[in-house]
């Protein structure tokens, strides 16, 4: 069965690019429009990997990661931040929240797939 990736981003174009990249490599993709939507979808169906933006309405990426990490099924699930934020302070906040890794937008599809393969196979 294909691994399920939950992608959370308020940008429809980014979600489409991520979904297209992952689906073409054989992954199943579930899309969410912001942190609250992402949390609801994550609770509804366990994802093998969560890819989240940082700056979103309703709930940002760091808050989403902290909240997911409180749920038993997401204690050890890889969570990657895909964001324009690349400051060390933001990366530290992401790590402290429980992020597994960090990808900077605009992302290189090949690099995204390499990282995804590394964390979930």
PDB file of C-alpha atoms in Angstrom:
ATOM      1  CA  UNK A   1       0.000   0.000   0.000  1.00  0.00           C
ATOM      2  CA  UNK A   2       1.218   3.509  -0.820  1.00  0.00           C
ATOM      3  CA  UNK A   3       2.527   5.656   2.028  1.00  0.00           C
ATOM      4  CA  UNK A   4       0.237   8.556   2.912  1.00  0.00           C
ATOM      5  CA  UNK A   5       1.654  12.087   3.065  1.00  0.00           C
ATOM      6  CA  UNK A   6      -0.392  14.899   4.592  1.00  0.00           C
ATOM      7  CA  UNK A   7       0.589  18.226   3.046  1.00  0.00           C
ATOM      8  CA  UNK A   8      -0.534  21.364   4.876  1.00  0.00           C
ATOM      9  CA  UNK A   9      -0.165  24.724   3.114  1.00  0.00           C
ATOM     10  CA  UNK A  10      -2.432  27.726   2.581  1.00  0.00           C
ATOM     11  CA  UNK A  11      -1.027  28.147  -0.943  1.00  0.00           C
ATOM     12  CA  UNK A  12      -3.023  26.085  -3.454  1.00  0.00           C
ATOM     13  CA  UNK A  13      -0.172  26.215  -5.986  1.00  0.00           C
ATOM     14  CA  UNK A  14       2.343  24.832  -3.466  1.00  0.00           C
ATOM     15  CA  UNK A  15      -0.098  22.065  -2.446  1.00  0.00           C
ATOM     16  CA  UNK A  16      -0.598  21.166  -6.113  1.00  0.00           C
ATOM     17  CA  UNK A  17       3.149  21.062  -6.812  1.00  0.00           C
ATOM     18  CA  UNK A  18       3.835  18.951  -3.714  1.00  0.00           C
ATOM     19  CA  UNK A  19       0.917  16.614  -4.470  1.00  0.00           C
ATOM     20  CA  UNK A  20       1.973  16.219  -8.104  1.00  0.00           C
ATOM     21  CA  UNK A  21       5.593  15.525  -7.126  1.00  0.00           C
ATOM     22  CA  UNK A  22       4.668  12.952  -4.484  1.00  0.00           C
ATOM     23  CA  UNK A  23       1.905  11.236  -6.472  1.00  0.00           C
ATOM     24  CA  UNK A  24       4.225  10.841  -9.472  1.00  0.00           C
ATOM     25  CA  UNK A  25       6.598   8.956  -7.154  1.00  0.00           C
ATOM     26  CA  UNK A  26       3.824   6.634  -5.946  1.00  0.00           C
ATOM     27  CA  UNK A  27       2.816   8.285  -2.669  1.00  0.00           C
ATOM     28  CA  UNK A  28      -0.769   8.931  -1.649  1.00  0.00           C
ATOM     29  CA  UNK A  29      -1.415  12.583  -0.764  1.00  0.00           C
ATOM     30  CA  UNK A  30      -3.969  14.204   1.528  1.00  0.00           C
ATOM     31  CA  UNK A  31      -4.126  18.012   1.307  1.00  0.00           C
ATOM     32  CA  UNK A  32      -5.058  20.521   4.006  1.00  0.00           C
ATOM     33  CA  UNK A  33      -5.505  24.294   3.597  1.00  0.00           C
ATOM     34  CA  UNK A  34      -4.244  25.409   7.034  1.00  0.00           C
ATOM     35  CA  UNK A  35      -3.116  24.089  10.415  1.00  0.00           C
ATOM     36  CA  UNK A  36      -6.634  23.503  11.754  1.00  0.00           C
ATOM     37  CA  UNK A  37      -7.653  21.615   8.600  1.00  0.00           C
ATOM     38  CA  UNK A  38      -4.390  19.663   8.775  1.00  0.00           C
ATOM     39  CA  UNK A  39      -4.987  18.698  12.389  1.00  0.00           C
ATOM     40  CA  UNK A  40      -8.544  17.539  11.635  1.00  0.00           C
ATOM     41  CA  UNK A  41      -7.367  15.453   8.664  1.00  0.00           C
ATOM     42  CA  UNK A  42      -4.428  14.021  10.623  1.00  0.00           C
ATOM     43  CA  UNK A  43      -6.796  12.905  13.398  1.00  0.00           C
ATOM     44  CA  UNK A  44      -9.188  11.407  10.867  1.00  0.00           C
ATOM     45  CA  UNK A  45      -6.613   9.294   9.107  1.00  0.00           C
ATOM     46  CA  UNK A  46      -3.086   8.556  10.226  1.00  0.00           C
ATOM     47  CA  UNK A  47      -0.460   9.884   7.838  1.00  0.00           C
ATOM     48  CA  UNK A  48       2.999   8.329   7.401  1.00  0.00           C
ATOM     49  CA  UNK A  49       4.522  11.804   6.971  1.00  0.00           C
ATOM     50  CA  UNK A  50       3.338  15.369   7.525  1.00  0.00           C
ATOM     51  CA  UNK A  51       4.706  18.210   5.366  1.00  0.00           C
ATOM     52  CA  UNK A  52       3.682  21.593   6.736  1.00  0.00           C
ATOM     53  CA  UNK A  53       4.146  25.247   5.932  1.00  0.00           C
ATOM     54  CA  UNK A  54       4.927  27.660   8.796  1.00  0.00           C
ATOM     55  CA  UNK A  55       2.987  30.832   7.990  1.00  0.00           C
ATOM     56  CA  UNK A  56      -0.711  29.939   7.657  1.00  0.00           C
ATOM     57  CA  UNK A  57      -4.007  31.398   8.865  1.00  0.00           C
ATOM     58  CA  UNK A  58      -5.843  29.859  11.871  1.00  0.00           C
ATOM     59  CA  UNK A  59      -2.894  27.736  13.053  1.00  0.00           C
ATOM     60  CA  UNK A  60       0.763  28.033  12.036  1.00  0.00           C
ATOM     61  CA  UNK A  61       3.123  25.154  11.345  1.00  0.00           C
ATOM     62  CA  UNK A  62       4.925  25.230  14.713  1.00  0.00           C
ATOM     63  CA  UNK A  63       1.599  25.089  16.605  1.00  0.00           C
ATOM     64  CA  UNK A  64       0.420  22.269  14.328  1.00  0.00           C
ATOM     65  CA  UNK A  65       3.607  20.268  14.998  1.00  0.00           C
ATOM     66  CA  UNK A  66       3.362  20.777  18.783  1.00  0.00           C
ATOM     67  CA  UNK A  67      -0.291  19.700  18.714  1.00  0.00           C
ATOM     68  CA  UNK A  68       0.388  16.637  16.537  1.00  0.00           C
ATOM     69  CA  UNK A  69       3.209  15.563  18.854  1.00  0.00           C
ATOM     70  CA  UNK A  70       0.702  15.355  21.745  1.00  0.00           C
ATOM     71  CA  UNK A  71      -1.298  12.707  19.835  1.00  0.00           C
ATOM     72  CA  UNK A  72      -0.162   9.096  20.362  1.00  0.00           C
ATOM     73  CA  UNK A  73      -0.245   8.236  16.644  1.00  0.00           C
ATOM     74  CA  UNK A  74       2.044  11.190  15.813  1.00  0.00           C
ATOM     75  CA  UNK A  75       4.653  10.811  18.582  1.00  0.00           C
ATOM     76  CA  UNK A  76       7.205   9.386  16.144  1.00  0.00           C
ATOM     77  CA  UNK A  77       5.729  10.285  12.729  1.00  0.00           C
ATOM     78  CA  UNK A  78       8.193  12.293  10.624  1.00  0.00           C
ATOM     79  CA  UNK A  79       7.099  15.926  10.260  1.00  0.00           C
ATOM     80  CA  UNK A  80       8.885  18.159   7.765  1.00  0.00           C
ATOM     81  CA  UNK A  81       8.536  21.916   7.513  1.00  0.00           C
ATOM     82  CA  UNK A  82       8.324  23.252   3.961  1.00  0.00           C
ATOM     83  CA  UNK A  83       8.559  27.008   4.261  1.00  0.00           C
ATOM     84  CA  UNK A  84      10.114  30.245   3.041  1.00  0.00           C
ATOM     85  CA  UNK A  85      11.414  30.757   6.597  1.00  0.00           C
ATOM     86  CA  UNK A  86      15.060  29.776   6.768  1.00  0.00           C
ATOM     87  CA  UNK A  87      16.365  31.647   9.818  1.00  0.00           C
ATOM     88  CA  UNK A  88      18.219  29.662  12.477  1.00  0.00           C
ATOM     89  CA  UNK A  89      15.748  30.944  15.092  1.00  0.00           C
ATOM     90  CA  UNK A  90      12.806  29.549  13.136  1.00  0.00           C
ATOM     91  CA  UNK A  91      14.612  26.243  12.556  1.00  0.00           C
ATOM     92  CA  UNK A  92      15.318  25.998  16.288  1.00  0.00           C
ATOM     93  CA  UNK A  93      11.656  26.694  17.062  1.00  0.00           C
ATOM     94  CA  UNK A  94      10.686  23.997  14.556  1.00  0.00           C
ATOM     95  CA  UNK A  95      13.065  21.489  16.117  1.00  0.00           C
ATOM     96  CA  UNK A  96      11.866  22.374  19.617  1.00  0.00           C
ATOM     97  CA  UNK A  97       8.272  21.804  18.474  1.00  0.00           C
ATOM     98  CA  UNK A  98       9.242  18.366  17.168  1.00  0.00           C
ATOM     99  CA  UNK A  99       9.946  18.897  13.457  1.00  0.00           C
ATOM    100  CA  UNK A 100      12.021  16.126  11.894  1.00  0.00           C
ATOM    101  CA  UNK A 101      13.487  18.299   9.161  1.00  0.00           C
ATOM    102  CA  UNK A 102      13.291  21.446   7.105  1.00  0.00           C
ATOM    103  CA  UNK A 103      12.895  22.232   3.393  1.00  0.00           C
ATOM    104  CA  UNK A 104      13.004  25.767   2.052  1.00  0.00           C
ATOM    105  CA  UNK A 105      10.630  27.057  -0.646  1.00  0.00           C
ATOM    106  CA  UNK A 106      10.795  27.223  -3.523  1.00  0.00           C
ATOM    107  CA  UNK A 107      11.518  23.516  -3.274  1.00  0.00           C
ATOM    108  CA  UNK A 108      13.304  21.317  -5.773  1.00  0.00           C
ATOM    109  CA  UNK A 109      10.980  18.343  -6.525  1.00  0.00           C
ATOM    110  CA  UNK A 110      13.953  15.955  -6.687  1.00  0.00           C
ATOM    111  CA  UNK A 111      15.232  17.125  -3.305  1.00  0.00           C
ATOM    112  CA  UNK A 112      11.741  16.800  -1.802  1.00  0.00           C
ATOM    113  CA  UNK A 113      11.529  13.191  -3.000  1.00  0.00           C
ATOM    114  CA  UNK A 114      15.012  12.388  -1.679  1.00  0.00           C
ATOM    115  CA  UNK A 115      14.085  13.695   1.775  1.00  0.00           C
ATOM    116  CA  UNK A 116      10.702  11.931   1.788  1.00  0.00           C
ATOM    117  CA  UNK A 117      12.343   8.639   0.755  1.00  0.00           C
ATOM    118  CA  UNK A 118      14.909   9.084   3.511  1.00  0.00           C
ATOM    119  CA  UNK A 119      12.297   9.538   6.249  1.00  0.00           C
ATOM    120  CA  UNK A 120       9.546   7.113   5.175  1.00  0.00           C
ATOM    121  CA  UNK A 121      11.013   5.007   2.377  1.00  0.00           C
TER     122      UNK A 121
END
